PDB file of C-alpha atoms in Angstrom:
ATOM      1  CA  UNK A   1      13.644  20.837 -27.910  1.00  0.00           C
ATOM      2  CA  UNK A   2      10.714  19.004 -29.211  1.00  0.00           C
ATOM      3  CA  UNK A   3       8.113  20.336 -31.485  1.00  0.00           C
ATOM      4  CA  UNK A   4       4.738  21.343 -29.996  1.00  0.00           C
ATOM      5  CA  UNK A   5       1.198  20.592 -31.550  1.00  0.00           C
ATOM      6  CA  UNK A   6       0.661  24.368 -32.202  1.00  0.00           C
ATOM      7  CA  UNK A   7       3.663  24.381 -34.230  1.00  0.00           C
ATOM      8  CA  UNK A   8       2.545  21.331 -36.176  1.00  0.00           C
ATOM      9  CA  UNK A   9      -0.970  22.834 -36.598  1.00  0.00           C
ATOM     10  CA  UNK A  10       0.672  25.879 -38.186  1.00  0.00           C
ATOM     11  CA  UNK A  11       2.953  24.010 -40.518  1.00  0.00           C
ATOM     12  CA  UNK A  12       0.070  21.766 -41.774  1.00  0.00           C
ATOM     13  CA  UNK A  13      -2.115  24.787 -42.245  1.00  0.00           C
ATOM     14  CA  UNK A  14       0.437  26.586 -44.211  1.00  0.00           C
ATOM     15  CA  UNK A  15       0.728  23.669 -46.652  1.00  0.00           C
ATOM     16  CA  UNK A  16      -3.015  23.245 -46.890  1.00  0.00           C
ATOM     17  CA  UNK A  17      -3.809  26.853 -47.180  1.00  0.00           C
ATOM     18  CA  UNK A  18      -0.961  27.153 -49.913  1.00  0.00           C
ATOM     19  CA  UNK A  19       0.518  30.407 -48.494  1.00  0.00           C
ATOM     20  CA  UNK A  20       1.936  31.950 -45.232  1.00  0.00           C
ATOM     21  CA  UNK A  21      -0.567  34.801 -45.354  1.00  0.00           C
ATOM     22  CA  UNK A  22      -3.451  32.648 -45.997  1.00  0.00           C
ATOM     23  CA  UNK A  23      -2.572  30.476 -42.967  1.00  0.00           C
ATOM     24  CA  UNK A  24      -2.054  33.460 -40.876  1.00  0.00           C
ATOM     25  CA  UNK A  25      -5.340  35.026 -41.821  1.00  0.00           C
ATOM     26  CA  UNK A  26      -7.022  31.536 -40.895  1.00  0.00           C
ATOM     27  CA  UNK A  27      -5.208  31.378 -37.483  1.00  0.00           C
ATOM     28  CA  UNK A  28      -5.774  35.051 -36.564  1.00  0.00           C
ATOM     29  CA  UNK A  29      -2.071  35.616 -36.616  1.00  0.00           C
ATOM     30  CA  UNK A  30       0.367  37.889 -38.395  1.00  0.00           C
ATOM     31  CA  UNK A  31       2.244  36.488 -41.389  1.00  0.00           C
ATOM     32  CA  UNK A  32       5.532  37.224 -39.552  1.00  0.00           C
ATOM     33  CA  UNK A  33       4.409  35.220 -36.581  1.00  0.00           C
ATOM     34  CA  UNK A  34       3.653  32.233 -38.726  1.00  0.00           C
ATOM     35  CA  UNK A  35       7.007  32.434 -40.615  1.00  0.00           C
ATOM     36  CA  UNK A  36       8.860  32.529 -37.135  1.00  0.00           C
ATOM     37  CA  UNK A  37       6.916  29.542 -36.037  1.00  0.00           C
ATOM     38  CA  UNK A  38       7.955  27.700 -39.178  1.00  0.00           C
ATOM     39  CA  UNK A  39      11.716  28.694 -38.775  1.00  0.00           C
ATOM     40  CA  UNK A  40      11.512  27.618 -35.155  1.00  0.00           C
ATOM     41  CA  UNK A  41      10.117  24.317 -36.007  1.00  0.00           C
ATOM     42  CA  UNK A  42      12.809  23.733 -38.710  1.00  0.00           C
ATOM     43  CA  UNK A  43      15.418  24.672 -36.109  1.00  0.00           C
ATOM     44  CA  UNK A  44      14.072  22.027 -33.544  1.00  0.00           C
ATOM     45  CA  UNK A  45      14.089  19.281 -36.418  1.00  0.00           C
ATOM     46  CA  UNK A  46      17.395  20.418 -37.760  1.00  0.00           C
ATOM     47  CA  UNK A  47      16.279  20.385 -41.207  1.00  0.00           C
ATOM     48  CA  UNK A  48      14.453  22.318 -43.857  1.00  0.00           C
ATOM     49  CA  UNK A  49      10.793  21.533 -44.326  1.00  0.00           C
ATOM     50  CA  UNK A  50       9.877  24.214 -47.035  1.00  0.00           C
ATOM     51  CA  UNK A  51      11.890  26.008 -49.642  1.00  0.00           C
ATOM     52  CA  UNK A  52      10.473  29.457 -49.500  1.00  0.00           C
ATOM     53  CA  UNK A  53      10.891  32.368 -51.970  1.00  0.00           C
ATOM     54  CA  UNK A  54       8.892  35.448 -52.456  1.00  0.00           C
ATOM     55  CA  UNK A  55       6.706  33.652 -55.203  1.00  0.00           C
ATOM     56  CA  UNK A  56       6.330  30.262 -54.046  1.00  0.00           C
ATOM     57  CA  UNK A  57       6.777  27.539 -51.530  1.00  0.00           C
ATOM     58  CA  UNK A  58       7.885  23.885 -52.161  1.00  0.00           C
ATOM     59  CA  UNK A  59       8.018  20.971 -49.844  1.00  0.00           C
ATOM     60  CA  UNK A  60      11.461  19.253 -49.328  1.00  0.00           C
ATOM     61  CA  UNK A  61      11.467  15.601 -49.058  1.00  0.00           C
ATOM     62  CA  UNK A  62      11.851  15.814 -45.420  1.00  0.00           C
ATOM     63  CA  UNK A  63       8.795  18.265 -45.446  1.00  0.00           C
ATOM     64  CA  UNK A  64       6.623  15.822 -47.511  1.00  0.00           C
ATOM     65  CA  UNK A  65       7.413  13.058 -45.022  1.00  0.00           C
ATOM     66  CA  UNK A  66       6.697  15.322 -41.930  1.00  0.00           C
ATOM     67  CA  UNK A  67       3.548  16.822 -43.430  1.00  0.00           C
ATOM     68  CA  UNK A  68       1.711  13.414 -43.798  1.00  0.00           C
ATOM     69  CA  UNK A  69       2.707  12.354 -40.185  1.00  0.00           C
ATOM     70  CA  UNK A  70       1.992  15.686 -38.571  1.00  0.00           C
ATOM     71  CA  UNK A  71      -1.510  15.639 -40.215  1.00  0.00           C
ATOM     72  CA  UNK A  72      -2.031  12.090 -38.721  1.00  0.00           C
ATOM     73  CA  UNK A  73      -0.913  13.175 -35.443  1.00  0.00           C
ATOM     74  CA  UNK A  74      -3.224  16.096 -35.331  1.00  0.00           C
ATOM     75  CA  UNK A  75      -6.252  13.917 -36.579  1.00  0.00           C
ATOM     76  CA  UNK A  76      -5.524  11.570 -33.509  1.00  0.00           C
ATOM     77  CA  UNK A  77      -5.451  14.370 -31.197  1.00  0.00           C
ATOM     78  CA  UNK A  78      -8.564  15.685 -32.306  1.00  0.00           C
ATOM     79  CA  UNK A  79     -10.287  12.128 -32.087  1.00  0.00           C
ATOM     80  CA  UNK A  80      -8.950  11.841 -28.579  1.00  0.00           C
ATOM     81  CA  UNK A  81     -10.430  15.031 -27.667  1.00  0.00           C
ATOM     82  CA  UNK A  82     -13.684  14.265 -29.194  1.00  0.00           C
ATOM     83  CA  UNK A  83     -14.025  11.025 -27.408  1.00  0.00           C
ATOM     84  CA  UNK A  84     -13.186  12.584 -24.061  1.00  0.00           C
ATOM     85  CA  UNK A  85     -15.797  15.306 -24.679  1.00  0.00           C
ATOM     86  CA  UNK A  86     -18.295  12.696 -25.729  1.00  0.00           C
ATOM     87  CA  UNK A  87     -18.269  11.177 -22.085  1.00  0.00           C
ATOM     88  CA  UNK A  88     -19.388  14.556 -20.866  1.00  0.00           C
ATOM     89  CA  UNK A  89     -22.351  15.306 -23.223  1.00  0.00           C
ATOM     90  CA  UNK A  90     -25.286  13.711 -25.028  1.00  0.00           C
ATOM     91  CA  UNK A  91     -25.016  13.409 -28.794  1.00  0.00           C
ATOM     92  CA  UNK A  92     -27.859  15.206 -30.439  1.00  0.00           C
ATOM     93  CA  UNK A  93     -29.167  16.809 -33.733  1.00  0.00           C
ATOM     94  CA  UNK A  94     -29.590  15.630 -37.244  1.00  0.00           C
ATOM     95  CA  UNK A  95     -27.641  12.772 -38.699  1.00  0.00           C
ATOM     96  CA  UNK A  96     -27.910  11.972 -42.386  1.00  0.00           C
ATOM     97  CA  UNK A  97     -26.970   8.428 -43.599  1.00  0.00           C
ATOM     98  CA  UNK A  98     -26.806   7.338 -47.074  1.00  0.00           C
ATOM     99  CA  UNK A  99     -26.442   3.564 -48.096  1.00  0.00           C
ATOM    100  CA  UNK A 100     -27.435   1.412 -51.053  1.00  0.00           C
ATOM    101  CA  UNK A 101     -30.979   0.017 -50.651  1.00  0.00           C
ATOM    102  CA  UNK A 102     -29.926  -3.474 -49.531  1.00  0.00           C
ATOM    103  CA  UNK A 103     -27.557  -2.352 -46.942  1.00  0.00           C
ATOM    104  CA  UNK A 104     -30.227   0.276 -45.652  1.00  0.00           C
ATOM    105  CA  UNK A 105     -32.928  -2.325 -45.395  1.00  0.00           C
ATOM    106  CA  UNK A 106     -30.896  -5.344 -44.101  1.00  0.00           C
ATOM    107  CA  UNK A 107     -28.210  -3.907 -41.853  1.00  0.00           C
ATOM    108  CA  UNK A 108     -29.479  -0.537 -40.619  1.00  0.00           C
ATOM    109  CA  UNK A 109     -33.182  -0.464 -40.512  1.00  0.00           C
ATOM    110  CA  UNK A 110     -33.636  -3.782 -38.219  1.00  0.00           C
ATOM    111  CA  UNK A 111     -31.233  -1.983 -35.515  1.00  0.00           C
ATOM    112  CA  UNK A 112     -32.923   1.319 -35.465  1.00  0.00           C
ATOM    113  CA  UNK A 113     -35.151   0.824 -32.385  1.00  0.00           C
ATOM    114  CA  UNK A 114     -32.212  -0.031 -30.448  1.00  0.00           C
ATOM    115  CA  UNK A 115     -30.274   2.843 -31.745  1.00  0.00           C
ATOM    116  CA  UNK A 116     -33.046   5.367 -31.075  1.00  0.00           C
ATOM    117  CA  UNK A 117     -33.336   3.915 -27.589  1.00  0.00           C
ATOM    118  CA  UNK A 118     -29.666   4.519 -26.787  1.00  0.00           C
ATOM    119  CA  UNK A 119     -29.594   7.936 -28.583  1.00  0.00           C
ATOM    120  CA  UNK A 120     -32.988   9.408 -28.607  1.00  0.00           C
ATOM    121  CA  UNK A 121     -31.717  13.148 -29.191  1.00  0.00           C
ATOM    122  CA  UNK A 122     -30.286  12.164 -32.530  1.00  0.00           C
ATOM    123  CA  UNK A 123     -32.541  12.691 -35.509  1.00  0.00           C
ATOM    124  CA  UNK A 124     -31.952  10.258 -38.351  1.00  0.00           C
ATOM    125  CA  UNK A 125     -32.462  11.090 -41.957  1.00  0.00           C
ATOM    126  CA  UNK A 126     -32.065   7.820 -43.998  1.00  0.00           C
ATOM    127  CA  UNK A 127     -31.475   7.938 -47.886  1.00  0.00           C
ATOM    128  CA  UNK A 128     -30.920   5.234 -50.199  1.00  0.00           C
ATOM    129  CA  UNK A 129     -28.870   5.392 -53.464  1.00  0.00           C
ATOM    130  CA  UNK A 130     -27.290   2.441 -55.261  1.00  0.00           C
ATOM    131  CA  UNK A 131     -24.646   4.627 -56.835  1.00  0.00           C
ATOM    132  CA  UNK A 132     -21.734   6.577 -55.549  1.00  0.00           C
ATOM    133  CA  UNK A 133     -22.806   9.994 -54.209  1.00  0.00           C
ATOM    134  CA  UNK A 134     -21.243  13.351 -53.556  1.00  0.00           C
ATOM    135  CA  UNK A 135     -21.553  13.855 -49.832  1.00  0.00           C
ATOM    136  CA  UNK A 136     -21.571  17.784 -49.999  1.00  0.00           C
ATOM    137  CA  UNK A 137     -23.908  17.943 -52.907  1.00  0.00           C
ATOM    138  CA  UNK A 138     -26.317  15.358 -51.285  1.00  0.00           C
ATOM    139  CA  UNK A 139     -26.145  16.971 -47.750  1.00  0.00           C
ATOM    140  CA  UNK A 140     -24.887  13.704 -46.433  1.00  0.00           C
ATOM    141  CA  UNK A 141     -22.809  13.170 -43.131  1.00  0.00           C
ATOM    142  CA  UNK A 142     -22.227   9.381 -43.505  1.00  0.00           C
ATOM    143  CA  UNK A 143     -22.263   7.252 -46.726  1.00  0.00           C
ATOM    144  CA  UNK A 144     -21.905   3.451 -46.320  1.00  0.00           C
ATOM    145  CA  UNK A 145     -19.949   1.985 -49.215  1.00  0.00           C
ATOM    146  CA  UNK A 146     -19.664  -1.565 -50.200  1.00  0.00           C
ATOM    147  CA  UNK A 147     -16.339  -2.614 -52.050  1.00  0.00           C
ATOM    148  CA  UNK A 148     -13.014  -1.080 -52.533  1.00  0.00           C
ATOM    149  CA  UNK A 149     -12.896   2.630 -52.048  1.00  0.00           C
ATOM    150  CA  UNK A 150     -11.405   4.576 -54.813  1.00  0.00           C
ATOM    151  CA  UNK A 151     -11.938   8.345 -53.329  1.00  0.00           C
ATOM    152  CA  UNK A 152      -9.067   9.285 -51.077  1.00  0.00           C
ATOM    153  CA  UNK A 153     -10.256  12.706 -50.317  1.00  0.00           C
ATOM    154  CA  UNK A 154     -12.882  11.395 -47.718  1.00  0.00           C
ATOM    155  CA  UNK A 155     -12.201  10.154 -44.231  1.00  0.00           C
ATOM    156  CA  UNK A 156     -12.975   6.407 -44.268  1.00  0.00           C
ATOM    157  CA  UNK A 157     -13.576   3.887 -41.372  1.00  0.00           C
ATOM    158  CA  UNK A 158     -13.770   0.139 -41.863  1.00  0.00           C
ATOM    159  CA  UNK A 159     -17.011  -1.214 -40.424  1.00  0.00           C
ATOM    160  CA  UNK A 160     -16.030  -4.720 -41.451  1.00  0.00           C
ATOM    161  CA  UNK A 161     -16.619  -7.112 -44.232  1.00  0.00           C
ATOM    162  CA  UNK A 162     -19.313  -9.353 -45.702  1.00  0.00           C
ATOM    163  CA  UNK A 163     -18.706 -12.566 -47.481  1.00  0.00           C
ATOM    164  CA  UNK A 164     -20.485 -13.387 -50.999  1.00  0.00           C
ATOM    165  CA  UNK A 165     -22.567 -16.427 -51.433  1.00  0.00           C
ATOM    166  CA  UNK A 166     -23.778 -18.243 -54.541  1.00  0.00           C
ATOM    167  CA  UNK A 167     -27.363 -18.733 -54.157  1.00  0.00           C
ATOM    168  CA  UNK A 168     -30.572 -20.168 -55.490  1.00  0.00           C
ATOM    169  CA  UNK A 169     -34.092 -20.877 -54.212  1.00  0.00           C
ATOM    170  CA  UNK A 170     -35.266 -24.377 -53.403  1.00  0.00           C
ATOM    171  CA  UNK A 171     -37.761 -23.831 -56.158  1.00  0.00           C
ATOM    172  CA  UNK A 172     -35.138 -23.192 -58.814  1.00  0.00           C
ATOM    173  CA  UNK A 173     -33.001 -26.025 -57.590  1.00  0.00           C
ATOM    174  CA  UNK A 174     -35.889 -28.431 -57.686  1.00  0.00           C
ATOM    175  CA  UNK A 175     -36.604 -27.471 -61.304  1.00  0.00           C
ATOM    176  CA  UNK A 176     -33.023 -27.121 -62.559  1.00  0.00           C
ATOM    177  CA  UNK A 177     -30.792 -29.002 -60.169  1.00  0.00           C
ATOM    178  CA  UNK A 178     -27.884 -27.445 -58.316  1.00  0.00           C
ATOM    179  CA  UNK A 179     -24.775 -26.834 -60.163  1.00  0.00           C
ATOM    180  CA  UNK A 180     -21.973 -29.399 -59.315  1.00  0.00           C
ATOM    181  CA  UNK A 181     -18.962 -27.466 -60.721  1.00  0.00           C
ATOM    182  CA  UNK A 182     -18.074 -23.898 -61.425  1.00  0.00           C
ATOM    183  CA  UNK A 183     -18.204 -24.877 -65.336  1.00  0.00           C
ATOM    184  CA  UNK A 184     -21.814 -26.161 -64.754  1.00  0.00           C
ATOM    185  CA  UNK A 185     -22.983 -22.651 -64.334  1.00  0.00           C
ATOM    186  CA  UNK A 186     -22.968 -22.213 -68.103  1.00  0.00           C
ATOM    187  CA  UNK A 187     -26.189 -24.552 -68.043  1.00  0.00           C
ATOM    188  CA  UNK A 188     -28.167 -22.379 -65.619  1.00  0.00           C
ATOM    189  CA  UNK A 189     -29.845 -18.941 -65.527  1.00  0.00           C
ATOM    190  CA  UNK A 190     -27.672 -16.495 -63.910  1.00  0.00           C
ATOM    191  CA  UNK A 191     -28.723 -13.195 -62.313  1.00  0.00           C
ATOM    192  CA  UNK A 192     -26.213 -10.309 -62.363  1.00  0.00           C
ATOM    193  CA  UNK A 193     -25.777  -6.576 -62.039  1.00  0.00           C
ATOM    194  CA  UNK A 194     -25.766  -3.793 -64.615  1.00  0.00           C
ATOM    195  CA  UNK A 195     -23.884  -0.929 -62.896  1.00  0.00           C
ATOM    196  CA  UNK A 196     -20.623  -2.711 -61.674  1.00  0.00           C
ATOM    197  CA  UNK A 197     -19.016  -5.098 -63.871  1.00  0.00           C
ATOM    198  CA  UNK A 198     -16.882  -6.193 -60.916  1.00  0.00           C
ATOM    199  CA  UNK A 199     -20.142  -7.525 -59.248  1.00  0.00           C
ATOM    200  CA  UNK A 200     -20.357 -10.083 -62.243  1.00  0.00           C
ATOM    201  CA  UNK A 201     -16.937 -11.602 -61.266  1.00  0.00           C
ATOM    202  CA  UNK A 202     -18.027 -14.454 -58.719  1.00  0.00           C
ATOM    203  CA  UNK A 203     -15.840 -15.604 -56.049  1.00  0.00           C
ATOM    204  CA  UNK A 204     -15.242 -19.178 -57.277  1.00  0.00           C
ATOM    205  CA  UNK A 205     -12.039 -21.090 -57.596  1.00  0.00           C
ATOM    206  CA  UNK A 206     -11.278 -22.490 -60.844  1.00  0.00           C
ATOM    207  CA  UNK A 207      -8.264 -23.459 -63.050  1.00  0.00           C
ATOM    208  CA  UNK A 208      -7.631 -19.899 -64.079  1.00  0.00           C
ATOM    209  CA  UNK A 209      -8.171 -18.110 -60.936  1.00  0.00           C
ATOM    210  CA  UNK A 210     -10.578 -17.382 -58.004  1.00  0.00           C
ATOM    211  CA  UNK A 211     -12.894 -14.871 -59.900  1.00  0.00           C
ATOM    212  CA  UNK A 212     -15.351 -16.538 -62.163  1.00  0.00           C
ATOM    213  CA  UNK A 213     -16.869 -13.934 -64.757  1.00  0.00           C
ATOM    214  CA  UNK A 214     -20.597 -14.711 -65.623  1.00  0.00           C
ATOM    215  CA  UNK A 215     -22.732 -13.691 -68.587  1.00  0.00           C
ATOM    216  CA  UNK A 216     -26.048 -12.883 -66.709  1.00  0.00           C
ATOM    217  CA  UNK A 217     -29.289 -13.784 -68.433  1.00  0.00           C
ATOM    218  CA  UNK A 218     -30.968 -11.163 -66.090  1.00  0.00           C
ATOM    219  CA  UNK A 219     -29.347  -7.962 -65.022  1.00  0.00           C
ATOM    220  CA  UNK A 220     -30.325  -5.455 -62.366  1.00  0.00           C
ATOM    221  CA  UNK A 221     -29.059  -2.360 -61.047  1.00  0.00           C
ATOM    222  CA  UNK A 222     -29.910  -2.899 -57.229  1.00  0.00           C
ATOM    223  CA  UNK A 223     -28.931  -5.929 -55.141  1.00  0.00           C
ATOM    224  CA  UNK A 224     -32.469  -5.987 -53.600  1.00  0.00           C
ATOM    225  CA  UNK A 225     -33.970  -6.562 -57.059  1.00  0.00           C
ATOM    226  CA  UNK A 226     -31.392  -9.403 -57.565  1.00  0.00           C
ATOM    227  CA  UNK A 227     -32.306 -10.835 -54.285  1.00  0.00           C
ATOM    228  CA  UNK A 228     -35.830 -10.831 -55.121  1.00  0.00           C
ATOM    229  CA  UNK A 229     -35.307 -12.458 -58.558  1.00  0.00           C
ATOM    230  CA  UNK A 230     -33.453 -15.208 -56.764  1.00  0.00           C
ATOM    231  CA  UNK A 231     -36.224 -15.767 -54.188  1.00  0.00           C
ATOM    232  CA  UNK A 232     -38.681 -15.996 -57.075  1.00  0.00           C
ATOM    233  CA  UNK A 233     -36.603 -18.893 -58.433  1.00  0.00           C
ATOM    234  CA  UNK A 234     -35.495 -16.934 -61.677  1.00  0.00           C
ATOM    235  CA  UNK A 235     -31.860 -18.094 -61.393  1.00  0.00           C
ATOM    236  CA  UNK A 236     -28.699 -18.310 -59.379  1.00  0.00           C
ATOM    237  CA  UNK A 237     -27.309 -15.008 -57.950  1.00  0.00           C
ATOM    238  CA  UNK A 238     -24.260 -14.034 -56.056  1.00  0.00           C
ATOM    239  CA  UNK A 239     -25.156 -11.629 -53.023  1.00  0.00           C
ATOM    240  CA  UNK A 240     -23.593 -10.456 -49.794  1.00  0.00           C
ATOM    241  CA  UNK A 241     -24.247 -12.397 -46.636  1.00  0.00           C
ATOM    242  CA  UNK A 242     -25.570  -9.224 -44.862  1.00  0.00           C
ATOM    243  CA  UNK A 243     -28.431  -9.127 -47.138  1.00  0.00           C
ATOM    244  CA  UNK A 244     -29.540 -12.680 -47.272  1.00  0.00           C
ATOM    245  CA  UNK A 245     -28.344 -14.257 -43.788  1.00  0.00           C
ATOM    246  CA  UNK A 246     -32.225 -14.329 -42.905  1.00  0.00           C
ATOM    247  CA  UNK A 247     -33.210 -15.939 -46.271  1.00  0.00           C
ATOM    248  CA  UNK A 248     -30.465 -18.721 -45.709  1.00  0.00           C
ATOM    249  CA  UNK A 249     -31.377 -19.340 -42.424  1.00  0.00           C
ATOM    250  CA  UNK A 250     -35.148 -19.558 -43.147  1.00  0.00           C
ATOM    251  CA  UNK A 251     -34.478 -21.943 -46.020  1.00  0.00           C
ATOM    252  CA  UNK A 252     -35.737 -19.412 -48.591  1.00  0.00           C
ATOM    253  CA  UNK A 253     -32.336 -19.481 -50.332  1.00  0.00           C
ATOM    254  CA  UNK A 254     -29.649 -22.109 -50.407  1.00  0.00           C
ATOM    255  CA  UNK A 255     -25.944 -21.837 -50.970  1.00  0.00           C
ATOM    256  CA  UNK A 256     -24.599 -23.582 -54.078  1.00  0.00           C
ATOM    257  CA  UNK A 257     -21.113 -24.498 -54.961  1.00  0.00           C
ATOM    258  CA  UNK A 258     -19.970 -23.631 -51.388  1.00  0.00           C
ATOM    259  CA  UNK A 259     -16.891 -25.798 -51.716  1.00  0.00           C
ATOM    260  CA  UNK A 260     -15.541 -23.732 -54.626  1.00  0.00           C
ATOM    261  CA  UNK A 261     -15.853 -20.383 -52.983  1.00  0.00           C
ATOM    262  CA  UNK A 262     -12.683 -18.576 -52.873  1.00  0.00           C
ATOM    263  CA  UNK A 263     -13.759 -16.770 -49.466  1.00  0.00           C
ATOM    264  CA  UNK A 264     -13.562 -13.323 -50.579  1.00  0.00           C
ATOM    265  CA  UNK A 265     -15.293 -10.687 -48.279  1.00  0.00           C
ATOM    266  CA  UNK A 266     -16.583  -7.307 -49.401  1.00  0.00           C
ATOM    267  CA  UNK A 267     -15.177  -4.355 -47.415  1.00  0.00           C
ATOM    268  CA  UNK A 268     -17.820  -2.305 -45.776  1.00  0.00           C
ATOM    269  CA  UNK A 269     -16.627   1.368 -45.281  1.00  0.00           C
ATOM    270  CA  UNK A 270     -18.145   4.451 -43.726  1.00  0.00           C
ATOM    271  CA  UNK A 271     -17.008   7.646 -45.605  1.00  0.00           C
ATOM    272  CA  UNK A 272     -17.490  11.220 -44.393  1.00  0.00           C
ATOM    273  CA  UNK A 273     -16.129  14.704 -44.219  1.00  0.00           C
ATOM    274  CA  UNK A 274     -14.437  15.625 -41.157  1.00  0.00           C
ATOM    275  CA  UNK A 275     -16.584  18.081 -39.052  1.00  0.00           C
ATOM    276  CA  UNK A 276     -16.261  18.559 -35.322  1.00  0.00           C
ATOM    277  CA  UNK A 277     -19.909  19.543 -34.795  1.00  0.00           C
ATOM    278  CA  UNK A 278     -20.981  16.364 -36.280  1.00  0.00           C
ATOM    279  CA  UNK A 279     -18.176  14.055 -35.112  1.00  0.00           C
ATOM    280  CA  UNK A 280     -19.823  13.087 -32.100  1.00  0.00           C
ATOM    281  CA  UNK A 281     -23.251  11.868 -33.673  1.00  0.00           C
ATOM    282  CA  UNK A 282     -21.209  10.165 -36.375  1.00  0.00           C
ATOM    283  CA  UNK A 283     -18.976   8.541 -33.678  1.00  0.00           C
ATOM    284  CA  UNK A 284     -21.848   7.048 -31.930  1.00  0.00           C
ATOM    285  CA  UNK A 285     -23.618   5.736 -35.079  1.00  0.00           C
ATOM    286  CA  UNK A 286     -20.209   4.035 -36.339  1.00  0.00           C
ATOM    287  CA  UNK A 287     -19.470   2.557 -33.164  1.00  0.00           C
ATOM    288  CA  UNK A 288     -23.066   1.044 -32.780  1.00  0.00           C
ATOM    289  CA  UNK A 289     -23.355  -0.192 -36.409  1.00  0.00           C
ATOM    290  CA  UNK A 290     -19.733  -1.704 -36.494  1.00  0.00           C
ATOM    291  CA  UNK A 291     -20.671  -3.864 -33.446  1.00  0.00           C
ATOM    292  CA  UNK A 292     -23.830  -5.013 -35.159  1.00  0.00           C
ATOM    293  CA  UNK A 293     -22.016  -5.726 -38.732  1.00  0.00           C
ATOM    294  CA  UNK A 294     -19.645  -8.239 -36.705  1.00  0.00           C
ATOM    295  CA  UNK A 295     -22.264 -10.906 -37.266  1.00  0.00           C
ATOM    296  CA  UNK A 296     -21.717 -10.769 -40.720  1.00  0.00           C
ATOM    297  CA  UNK A 297     -17.982 -11.293 -41.116  1.00  0.00           C
ATOM    298  CA  UNK A 298     -18.407 -15.243 -40.623  1.00  0.00           C
ATOM    299  CA  UNK A 299     -20.410 -17.511 -42.437  1.00  0.00           C
ATOM    300  CA  UNK A 300     -20.246 -21.226 -43.563  1.00  0.00           C
ATOM    301  CA  UNK A 301     -19.601 -21.295 -47.418  1.00  0.00           C
ATOM    302  CA  UNK A 302     -20.435 -24.983 -47.731  1.00  0.00           C
ATOM    303  CA  UNK A 303     -24.108 -24.043 -47.053  1.00  0.00           C
TER     304      UNK A 303
END
């Protein structure tokens, strides 16, 4: 006999709740019913999943393996059900989105008229923060994060990636010339970041690797501030393509050292806590913005 989804759900619930009694209360069952379900599941799988005593429970190696995959299966089933339901009802309600100022201004705000036309019953609440936030503390449904994720307690969805370009204004280049080699950056004014030291590792190939560490003459905490400094001709900056593509196309900023660019792309992820009441609104927004972000995945580093 094969394991059923309700048996998987009870098994996962017991592990997440920490006890049979807590899982039984959550499911509206008796502890003996939950215990019988676990025993029936182990009998079907012909293996022990949990070593149970009167005082504690411990997952066996087989139990750890089964737990991770059972969780994934249940999440996939939930997502499938939500997608089917979404075809039968209109998304509505408040959707609270948090993103760093540059991403909000350049990759979300320009597309809001189209999104509002598609989903007029969703009320959007947009908040900008250049630092990582606590989603629950800030009452946020979706946070857009640029770069590698470190928090594994959240659900994450990749929205794509954005190249990084080394940029300077035509005015700066006219006054100081363009760098002709990576080492030549030592003779130029560099604009960097104060908050994340990794942002001061530019994606440039040289003899020792493909991440060139800079010593900025001017630093800022916000990418939008760095962008404006570069537009004013204050120095050379390294910025994401999604926030500078219009500047490049209009000639306000020029790519330099394109032939040395390592091709690194910043991951763009949406992170959120799973909530079935918000899932439809979240799904609609993520599908929409992921399609828009596809345009930023490709650019010509040679300028």
